[in-house]
PDB file of C-alpha atoms in Angstrom:
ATOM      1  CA  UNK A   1     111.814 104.655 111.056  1.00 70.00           C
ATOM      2  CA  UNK A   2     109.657 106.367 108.609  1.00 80.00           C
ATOM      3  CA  UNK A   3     106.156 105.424 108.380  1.00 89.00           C
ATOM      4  CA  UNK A   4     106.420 105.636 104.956  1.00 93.00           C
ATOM      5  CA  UNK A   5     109.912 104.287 103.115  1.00 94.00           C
ATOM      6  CA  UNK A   6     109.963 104.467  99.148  1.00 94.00           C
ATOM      7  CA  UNK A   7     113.474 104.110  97.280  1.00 90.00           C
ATOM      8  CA  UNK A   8     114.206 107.722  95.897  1.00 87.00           C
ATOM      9  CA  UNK A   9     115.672 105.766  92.598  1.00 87.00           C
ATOM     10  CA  UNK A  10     116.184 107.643  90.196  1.00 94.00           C
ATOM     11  CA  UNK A  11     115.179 104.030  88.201  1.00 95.00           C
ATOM     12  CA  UNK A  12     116.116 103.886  85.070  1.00 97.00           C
ATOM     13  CA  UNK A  13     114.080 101.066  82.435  1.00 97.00           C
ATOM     14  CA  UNK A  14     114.221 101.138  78.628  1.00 97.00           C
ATOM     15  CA  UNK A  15     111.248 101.849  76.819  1.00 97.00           C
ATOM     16  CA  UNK A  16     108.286  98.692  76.824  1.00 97.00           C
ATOM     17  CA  UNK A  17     109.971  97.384  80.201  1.00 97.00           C
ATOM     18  CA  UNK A  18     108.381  96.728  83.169  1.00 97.00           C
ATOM     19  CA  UNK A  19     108.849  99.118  85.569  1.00 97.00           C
ATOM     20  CA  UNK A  20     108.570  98.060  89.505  1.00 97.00           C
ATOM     21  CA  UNK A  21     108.221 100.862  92.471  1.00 97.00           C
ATOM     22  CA  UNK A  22     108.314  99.297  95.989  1.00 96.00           C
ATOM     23  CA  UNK A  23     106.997 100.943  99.564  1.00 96.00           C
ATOM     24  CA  UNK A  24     106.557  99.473 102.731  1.00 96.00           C
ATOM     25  CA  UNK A  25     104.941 101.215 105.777  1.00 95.00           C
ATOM     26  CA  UNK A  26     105.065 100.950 109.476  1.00 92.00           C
ATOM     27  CA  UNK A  27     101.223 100.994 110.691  1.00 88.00           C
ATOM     28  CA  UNK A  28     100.438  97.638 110.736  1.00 88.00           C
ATOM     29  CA  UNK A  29      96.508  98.987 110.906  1.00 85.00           C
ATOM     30  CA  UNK A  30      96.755 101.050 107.843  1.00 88.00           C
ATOM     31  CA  UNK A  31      93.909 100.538 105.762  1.00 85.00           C
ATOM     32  CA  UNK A  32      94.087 102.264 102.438  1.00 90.00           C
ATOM     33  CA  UNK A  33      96.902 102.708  99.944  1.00 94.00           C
ATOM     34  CA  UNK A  34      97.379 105.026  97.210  1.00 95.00           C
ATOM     35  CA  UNK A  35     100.078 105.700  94.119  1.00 96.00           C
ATOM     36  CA  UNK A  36     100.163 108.870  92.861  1.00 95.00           C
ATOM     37  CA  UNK A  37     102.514 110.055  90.214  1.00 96.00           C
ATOM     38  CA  UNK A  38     103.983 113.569  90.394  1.00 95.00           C
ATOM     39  CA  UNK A  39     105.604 115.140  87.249  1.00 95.00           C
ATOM     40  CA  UNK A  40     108.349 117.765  87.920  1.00 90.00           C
ATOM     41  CA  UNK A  41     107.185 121.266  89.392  1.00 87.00           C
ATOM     42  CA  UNK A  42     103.268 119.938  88.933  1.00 91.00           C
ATOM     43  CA  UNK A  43     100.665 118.671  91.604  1.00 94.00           C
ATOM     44  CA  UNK A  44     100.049 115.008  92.754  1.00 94.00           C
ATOM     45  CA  UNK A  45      97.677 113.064  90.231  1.00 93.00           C
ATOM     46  CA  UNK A  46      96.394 109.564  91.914  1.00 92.00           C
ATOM     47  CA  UNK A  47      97.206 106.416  89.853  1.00 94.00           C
ATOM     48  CA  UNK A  48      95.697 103.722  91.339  1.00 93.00           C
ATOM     49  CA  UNK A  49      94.148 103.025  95.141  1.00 93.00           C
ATOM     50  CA  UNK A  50      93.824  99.677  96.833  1.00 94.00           C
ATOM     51  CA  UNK A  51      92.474  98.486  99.616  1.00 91.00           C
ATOM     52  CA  UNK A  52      92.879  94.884 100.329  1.00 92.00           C
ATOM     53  CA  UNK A  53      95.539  92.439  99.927  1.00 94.00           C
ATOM     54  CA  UNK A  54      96.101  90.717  96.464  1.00 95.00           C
ATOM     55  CA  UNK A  55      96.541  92.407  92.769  1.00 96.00           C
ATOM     56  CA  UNK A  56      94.357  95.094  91.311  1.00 96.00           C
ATOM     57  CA  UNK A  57      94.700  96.471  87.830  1.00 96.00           C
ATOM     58  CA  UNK A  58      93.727  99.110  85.690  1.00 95.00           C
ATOM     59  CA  UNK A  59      94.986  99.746  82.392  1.00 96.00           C
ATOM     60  CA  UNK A  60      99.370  98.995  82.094  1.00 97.00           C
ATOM     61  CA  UNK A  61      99.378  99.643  85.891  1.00 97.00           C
ATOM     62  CA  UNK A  62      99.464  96.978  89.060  1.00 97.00           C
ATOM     63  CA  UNK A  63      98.697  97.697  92.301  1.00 97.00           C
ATOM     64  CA  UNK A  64     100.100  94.588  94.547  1.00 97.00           C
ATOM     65  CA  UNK A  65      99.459  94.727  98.414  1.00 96.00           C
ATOM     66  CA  UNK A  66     100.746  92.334 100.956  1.00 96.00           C
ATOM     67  CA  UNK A  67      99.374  93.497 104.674  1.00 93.00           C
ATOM     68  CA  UNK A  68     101.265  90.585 106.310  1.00 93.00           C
ATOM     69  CA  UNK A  69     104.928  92.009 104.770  1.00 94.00           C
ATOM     70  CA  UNK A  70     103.171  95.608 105.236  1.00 95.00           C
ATOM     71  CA  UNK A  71     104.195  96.318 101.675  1.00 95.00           C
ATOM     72  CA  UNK A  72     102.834  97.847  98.526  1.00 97.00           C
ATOM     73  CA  UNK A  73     104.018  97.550  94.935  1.00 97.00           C
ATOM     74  CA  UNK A  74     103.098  99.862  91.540  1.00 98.00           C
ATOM     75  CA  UNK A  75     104.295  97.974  88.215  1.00 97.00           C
ATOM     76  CA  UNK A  76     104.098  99.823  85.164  1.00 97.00           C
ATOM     77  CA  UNK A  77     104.073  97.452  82.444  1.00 97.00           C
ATOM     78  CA  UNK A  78     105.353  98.954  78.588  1.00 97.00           C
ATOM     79  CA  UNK A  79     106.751 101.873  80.015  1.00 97.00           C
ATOM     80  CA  UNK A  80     106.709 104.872  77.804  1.00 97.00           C
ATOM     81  CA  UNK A  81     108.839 107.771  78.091  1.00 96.00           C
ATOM     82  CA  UNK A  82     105.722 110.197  79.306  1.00 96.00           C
ATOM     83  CA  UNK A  83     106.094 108.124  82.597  1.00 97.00           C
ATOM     84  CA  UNK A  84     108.668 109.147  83.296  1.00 97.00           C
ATOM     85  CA  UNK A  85     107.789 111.062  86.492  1.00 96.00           C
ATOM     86  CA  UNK A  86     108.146 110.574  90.323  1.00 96.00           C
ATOM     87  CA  UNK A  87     106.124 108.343  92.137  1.00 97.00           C
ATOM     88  CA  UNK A  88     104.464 108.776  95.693  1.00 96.00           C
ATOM     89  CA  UNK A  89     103.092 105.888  97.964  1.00 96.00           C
ATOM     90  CA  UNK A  90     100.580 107.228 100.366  1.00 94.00           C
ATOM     91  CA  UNK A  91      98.943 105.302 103.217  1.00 93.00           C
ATOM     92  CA  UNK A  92      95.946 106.394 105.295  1.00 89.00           C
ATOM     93  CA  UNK A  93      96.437 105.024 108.872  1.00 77.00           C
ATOM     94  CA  UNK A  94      93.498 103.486 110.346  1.00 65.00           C
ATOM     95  CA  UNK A  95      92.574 106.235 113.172  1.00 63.00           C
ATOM     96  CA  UNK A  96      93.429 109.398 111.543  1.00 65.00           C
ATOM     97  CA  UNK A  97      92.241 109.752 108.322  1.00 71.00           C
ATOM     98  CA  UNK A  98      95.156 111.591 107.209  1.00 80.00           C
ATOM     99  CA  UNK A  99      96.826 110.409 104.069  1.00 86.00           C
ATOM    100  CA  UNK A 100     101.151 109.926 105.204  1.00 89.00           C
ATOM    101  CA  UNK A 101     103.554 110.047 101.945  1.00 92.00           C
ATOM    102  CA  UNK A 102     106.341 108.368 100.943  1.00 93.00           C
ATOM    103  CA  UNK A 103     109.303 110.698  99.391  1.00 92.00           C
ATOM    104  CA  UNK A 104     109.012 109.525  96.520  1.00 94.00           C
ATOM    105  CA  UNK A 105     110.750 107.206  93.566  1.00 95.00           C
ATOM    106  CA  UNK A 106     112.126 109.306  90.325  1.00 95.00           C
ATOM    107  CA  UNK A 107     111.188 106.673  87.257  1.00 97.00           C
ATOM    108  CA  UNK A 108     113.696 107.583  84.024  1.00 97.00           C
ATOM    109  CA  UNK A 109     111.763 105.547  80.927  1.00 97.00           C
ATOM    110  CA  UNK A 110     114.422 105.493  78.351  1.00 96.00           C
ATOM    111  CA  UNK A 111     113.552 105.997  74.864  1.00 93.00           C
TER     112      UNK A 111
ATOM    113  CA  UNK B   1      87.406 124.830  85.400  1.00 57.00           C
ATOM    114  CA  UNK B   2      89.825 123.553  87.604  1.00 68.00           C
ATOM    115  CA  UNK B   3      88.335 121.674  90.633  1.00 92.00           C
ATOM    116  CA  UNK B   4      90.580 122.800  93.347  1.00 96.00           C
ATOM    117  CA  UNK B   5      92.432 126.419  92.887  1.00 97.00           C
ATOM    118  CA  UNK B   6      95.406 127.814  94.533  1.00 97.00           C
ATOM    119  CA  UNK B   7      96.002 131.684  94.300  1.00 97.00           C
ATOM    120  CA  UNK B   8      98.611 133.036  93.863  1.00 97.00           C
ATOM    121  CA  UNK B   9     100.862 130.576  92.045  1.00 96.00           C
ATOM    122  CA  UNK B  10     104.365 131.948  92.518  1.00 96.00           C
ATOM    123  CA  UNK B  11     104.934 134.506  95.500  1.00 96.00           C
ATOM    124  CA  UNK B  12     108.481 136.145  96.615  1.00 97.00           C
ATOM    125  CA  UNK B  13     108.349 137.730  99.912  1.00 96.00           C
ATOM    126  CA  UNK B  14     110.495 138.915 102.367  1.00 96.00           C
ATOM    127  CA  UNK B  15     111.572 137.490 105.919  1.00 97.00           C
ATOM    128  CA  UNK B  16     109.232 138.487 108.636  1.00 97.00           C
ATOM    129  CA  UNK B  17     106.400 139.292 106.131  1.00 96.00           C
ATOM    130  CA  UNK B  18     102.666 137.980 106.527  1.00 96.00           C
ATOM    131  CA  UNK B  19     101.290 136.480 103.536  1.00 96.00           C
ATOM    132  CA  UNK B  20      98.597 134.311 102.744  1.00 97.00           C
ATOM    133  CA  UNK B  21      97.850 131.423 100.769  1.00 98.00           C
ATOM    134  CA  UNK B  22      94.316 130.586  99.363  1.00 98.00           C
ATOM    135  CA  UNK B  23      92.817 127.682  98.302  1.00 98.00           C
ATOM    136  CA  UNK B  24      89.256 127.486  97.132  1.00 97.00           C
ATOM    137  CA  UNK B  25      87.421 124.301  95.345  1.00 96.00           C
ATOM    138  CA  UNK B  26      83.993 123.638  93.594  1.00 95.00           C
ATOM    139  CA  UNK B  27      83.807 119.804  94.474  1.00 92.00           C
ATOM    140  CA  UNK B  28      82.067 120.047  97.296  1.00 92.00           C
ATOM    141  CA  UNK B  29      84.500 118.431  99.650  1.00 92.00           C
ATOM    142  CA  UNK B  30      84.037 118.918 103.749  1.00 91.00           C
ATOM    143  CA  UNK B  31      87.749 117.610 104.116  1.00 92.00           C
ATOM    144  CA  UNK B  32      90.400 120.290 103.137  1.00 95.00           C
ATOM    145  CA  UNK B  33      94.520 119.911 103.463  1.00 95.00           C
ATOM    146  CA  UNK B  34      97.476 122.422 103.281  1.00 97.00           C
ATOM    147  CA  UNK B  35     100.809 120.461 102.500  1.00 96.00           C
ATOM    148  CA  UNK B  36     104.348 121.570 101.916  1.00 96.00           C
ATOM    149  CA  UNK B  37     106.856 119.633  99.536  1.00 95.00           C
ATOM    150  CA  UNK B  38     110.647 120.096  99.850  1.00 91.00           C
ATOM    151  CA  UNK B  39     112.876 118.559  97.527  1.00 81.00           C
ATOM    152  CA  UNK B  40     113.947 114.905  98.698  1.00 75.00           C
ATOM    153  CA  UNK B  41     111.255 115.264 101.888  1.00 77.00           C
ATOM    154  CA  UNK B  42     107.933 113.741 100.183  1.00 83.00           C
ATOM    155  CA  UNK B  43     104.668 115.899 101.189  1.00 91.00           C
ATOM    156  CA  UNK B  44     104.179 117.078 105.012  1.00 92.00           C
ATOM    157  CA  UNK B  45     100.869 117.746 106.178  1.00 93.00           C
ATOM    158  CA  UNK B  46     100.518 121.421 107.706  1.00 96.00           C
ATOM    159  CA  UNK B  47      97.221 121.551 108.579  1.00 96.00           C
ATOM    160  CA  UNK B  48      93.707 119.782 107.799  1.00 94.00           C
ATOM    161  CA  UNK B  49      89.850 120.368 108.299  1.00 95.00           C
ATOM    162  CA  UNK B  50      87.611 117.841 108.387  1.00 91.00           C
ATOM    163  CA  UNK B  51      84.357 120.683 108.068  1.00 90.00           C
ATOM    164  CA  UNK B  52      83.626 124.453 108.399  1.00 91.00           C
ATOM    165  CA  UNK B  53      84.010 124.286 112.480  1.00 91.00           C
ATOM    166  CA  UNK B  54      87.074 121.752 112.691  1.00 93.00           C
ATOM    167  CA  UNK B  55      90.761 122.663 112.271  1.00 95.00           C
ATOM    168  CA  UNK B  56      93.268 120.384 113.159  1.00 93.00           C
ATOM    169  CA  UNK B  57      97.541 120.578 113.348  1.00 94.00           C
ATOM    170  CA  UNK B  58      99.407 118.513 111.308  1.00 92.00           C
ATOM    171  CA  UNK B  59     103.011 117.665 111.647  1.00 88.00           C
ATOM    172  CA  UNK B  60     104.771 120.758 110.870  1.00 93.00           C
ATOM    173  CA  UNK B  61     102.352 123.001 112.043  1.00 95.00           C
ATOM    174  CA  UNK B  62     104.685 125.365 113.353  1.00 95.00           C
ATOM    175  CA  UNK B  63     104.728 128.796 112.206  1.00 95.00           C
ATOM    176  CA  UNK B  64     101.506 128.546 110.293  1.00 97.00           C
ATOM    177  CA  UNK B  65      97.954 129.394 110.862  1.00 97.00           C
ATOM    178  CA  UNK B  66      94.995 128.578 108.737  1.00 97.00           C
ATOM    179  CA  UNK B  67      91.165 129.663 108.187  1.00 97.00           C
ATOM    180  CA  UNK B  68      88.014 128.111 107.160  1.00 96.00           C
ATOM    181  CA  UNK B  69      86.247 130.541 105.798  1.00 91.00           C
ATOM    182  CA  UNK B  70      83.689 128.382 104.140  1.00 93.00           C
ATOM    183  CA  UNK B  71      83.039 124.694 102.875  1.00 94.00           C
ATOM    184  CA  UNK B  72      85.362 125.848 100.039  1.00 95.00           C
ATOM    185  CA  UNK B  73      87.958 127.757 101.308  1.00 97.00           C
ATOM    186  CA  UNK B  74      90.930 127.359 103.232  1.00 97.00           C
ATOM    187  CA  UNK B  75      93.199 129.452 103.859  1.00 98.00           C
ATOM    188  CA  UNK B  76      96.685 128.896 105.216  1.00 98.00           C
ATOM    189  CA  UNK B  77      98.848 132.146 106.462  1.00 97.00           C
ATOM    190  CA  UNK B  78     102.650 132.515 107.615  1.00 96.00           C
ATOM    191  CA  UNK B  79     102.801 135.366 110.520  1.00 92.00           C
ATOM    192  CA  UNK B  80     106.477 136.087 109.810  1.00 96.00           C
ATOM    193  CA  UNK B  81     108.061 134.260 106.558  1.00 96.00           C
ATOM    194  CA  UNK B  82     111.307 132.716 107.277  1.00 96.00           C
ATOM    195  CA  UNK B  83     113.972 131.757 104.570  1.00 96.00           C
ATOM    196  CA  UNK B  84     113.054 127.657 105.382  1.00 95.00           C
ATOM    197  CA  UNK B  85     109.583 128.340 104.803  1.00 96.00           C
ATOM    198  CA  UNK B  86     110.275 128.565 100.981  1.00 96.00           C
ATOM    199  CA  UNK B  87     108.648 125.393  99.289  1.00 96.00           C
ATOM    200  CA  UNK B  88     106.363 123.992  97.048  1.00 96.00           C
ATOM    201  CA  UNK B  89     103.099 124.577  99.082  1.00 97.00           C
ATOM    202  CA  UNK B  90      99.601 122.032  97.747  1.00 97.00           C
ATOM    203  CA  UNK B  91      95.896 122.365  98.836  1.00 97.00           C
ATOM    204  CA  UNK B  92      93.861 119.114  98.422  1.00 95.00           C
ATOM    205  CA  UNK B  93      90.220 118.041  99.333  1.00 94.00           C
ATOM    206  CA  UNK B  94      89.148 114.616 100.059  1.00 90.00           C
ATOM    207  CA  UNK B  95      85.639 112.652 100.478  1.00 84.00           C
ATOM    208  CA  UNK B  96      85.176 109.762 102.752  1.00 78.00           C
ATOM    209  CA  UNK B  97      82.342 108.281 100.492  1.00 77.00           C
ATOM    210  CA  UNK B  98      85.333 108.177  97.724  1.00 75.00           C
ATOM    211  CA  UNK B  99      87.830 106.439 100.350  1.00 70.00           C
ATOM    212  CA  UNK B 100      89.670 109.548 101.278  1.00 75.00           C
ATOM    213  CA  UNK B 101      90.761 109.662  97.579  1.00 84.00           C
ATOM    214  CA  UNK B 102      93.043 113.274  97.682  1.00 89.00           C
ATOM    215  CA  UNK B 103      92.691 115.971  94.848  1.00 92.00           C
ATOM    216  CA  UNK B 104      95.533 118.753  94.798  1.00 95.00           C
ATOM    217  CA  UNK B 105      95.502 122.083  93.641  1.00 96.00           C
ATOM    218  CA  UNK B 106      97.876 123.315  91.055  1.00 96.00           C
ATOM    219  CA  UNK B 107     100.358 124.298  93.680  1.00 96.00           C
ATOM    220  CA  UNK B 108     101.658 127.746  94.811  1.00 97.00           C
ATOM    221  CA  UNK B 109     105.428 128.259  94.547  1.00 96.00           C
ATOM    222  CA  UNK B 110     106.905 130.238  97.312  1.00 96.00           C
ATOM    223  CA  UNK B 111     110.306 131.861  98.283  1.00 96.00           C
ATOM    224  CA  UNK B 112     111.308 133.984 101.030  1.00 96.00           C
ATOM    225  CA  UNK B 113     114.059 135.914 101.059  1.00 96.00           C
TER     226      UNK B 113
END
């Protein structure tokens, strides 16, 4: 099992949908959580960061955590064509400090 | 300025070559990482420092070597380049007062041959 499972999509939404990007993890004592999105060829840019159960936003983006179901969720709400991108779940486990990726979910935002 | 630098950008190099890979950032970070990215794979961690004196093995370690030359430098090295080292290779900091938040570098491109 990887610690870290994402979809690898591509999913595919129409412009000014809501788009949803699921990961679940295996560390039950992971702590922190992190999106980052990832445009072709480029570096890693972090979207949003959460750290306890429950909804956090910023901006058109949700971070949703569940601990119990050892699950994180990213929705993008009016998705535009620039987010089009791939998008990587990261999860610090609670001993290590290092930061463990998902592979990834390709998002297609059709015009 | 960018915050975190990766020099060079693109290398092609040969099998059984050395060649280096440097990283060097200006937000005064103690934590440093070296990642690979493979198409399909996600990021792997290669190696990671915590501070100046600390290196630690991450889990593809193998074939690689790294230096800490100073708080903002880190330097990662292949002794012999193979063909299924070629990847997208990333440098990133971190803080622990900022929750281990990760910044990457630009990303150096490299193929062996």
């Amino acid at each position: 099992q990887k610690e870290v499972e994402q979809n690898s999509g591509p999913l595919s939404v129409p412009e000014g949908a809501i788009a949803s990007l699921n990961c679940t993890y295996s560390d039950r004592g992971s702590q922190s959580f992190f999106w980052y999105r990832q445009y072709s060829g480029k570096s890693p840019e972090l979207i949003m960061s959460i750290y306890s159960n429950g909804d956090k936003e910023d901006g058109r983006f949700t971070a949703q955590l569940n601990k119990a179901s050892q699950y994180v969720s990213l929705l993008i709400r009016d998705s535009q064509p620039s987010d089009s991108a791939t998008y990587l779940c990261a999860v610090i486990k609670d001993s290590s400090y290092k930061l463990i990726f998902g592979s990834g979910t390709r998002l297609l935002v059709r015009p | 300025d960018a915050d975190v630098t990766q020099t060079p950008r693109n290398r092609i190099t040969k099998t059984g070559k050395r060649i280096m890979l440097e990283c060097s950032q200006t937000k005064g970070h103690d934590r440093m990482y070296w990642y690979r990215q493979d198409p399909g794979l996600g990021l792997r961690l290669i190696y990671y420092s915590f501070d100046v004196k600390d290196i630690n093995k991450g889990e593809i370690s193998d074939g690689y070597s790294v230096s800490r030359q100073a708080q903002a430098k880190f330097s990662l090295s292949l002794e012999s380049a193979i063909p299924n080292q070629t990847a997208l290779y990333f440098c990133a900091t971190s803080d622990p007062a900022q929750q281990e938040t990760q910044y990457f570098g630009p990303g150096t491109r490299l193929l062996v041959l």
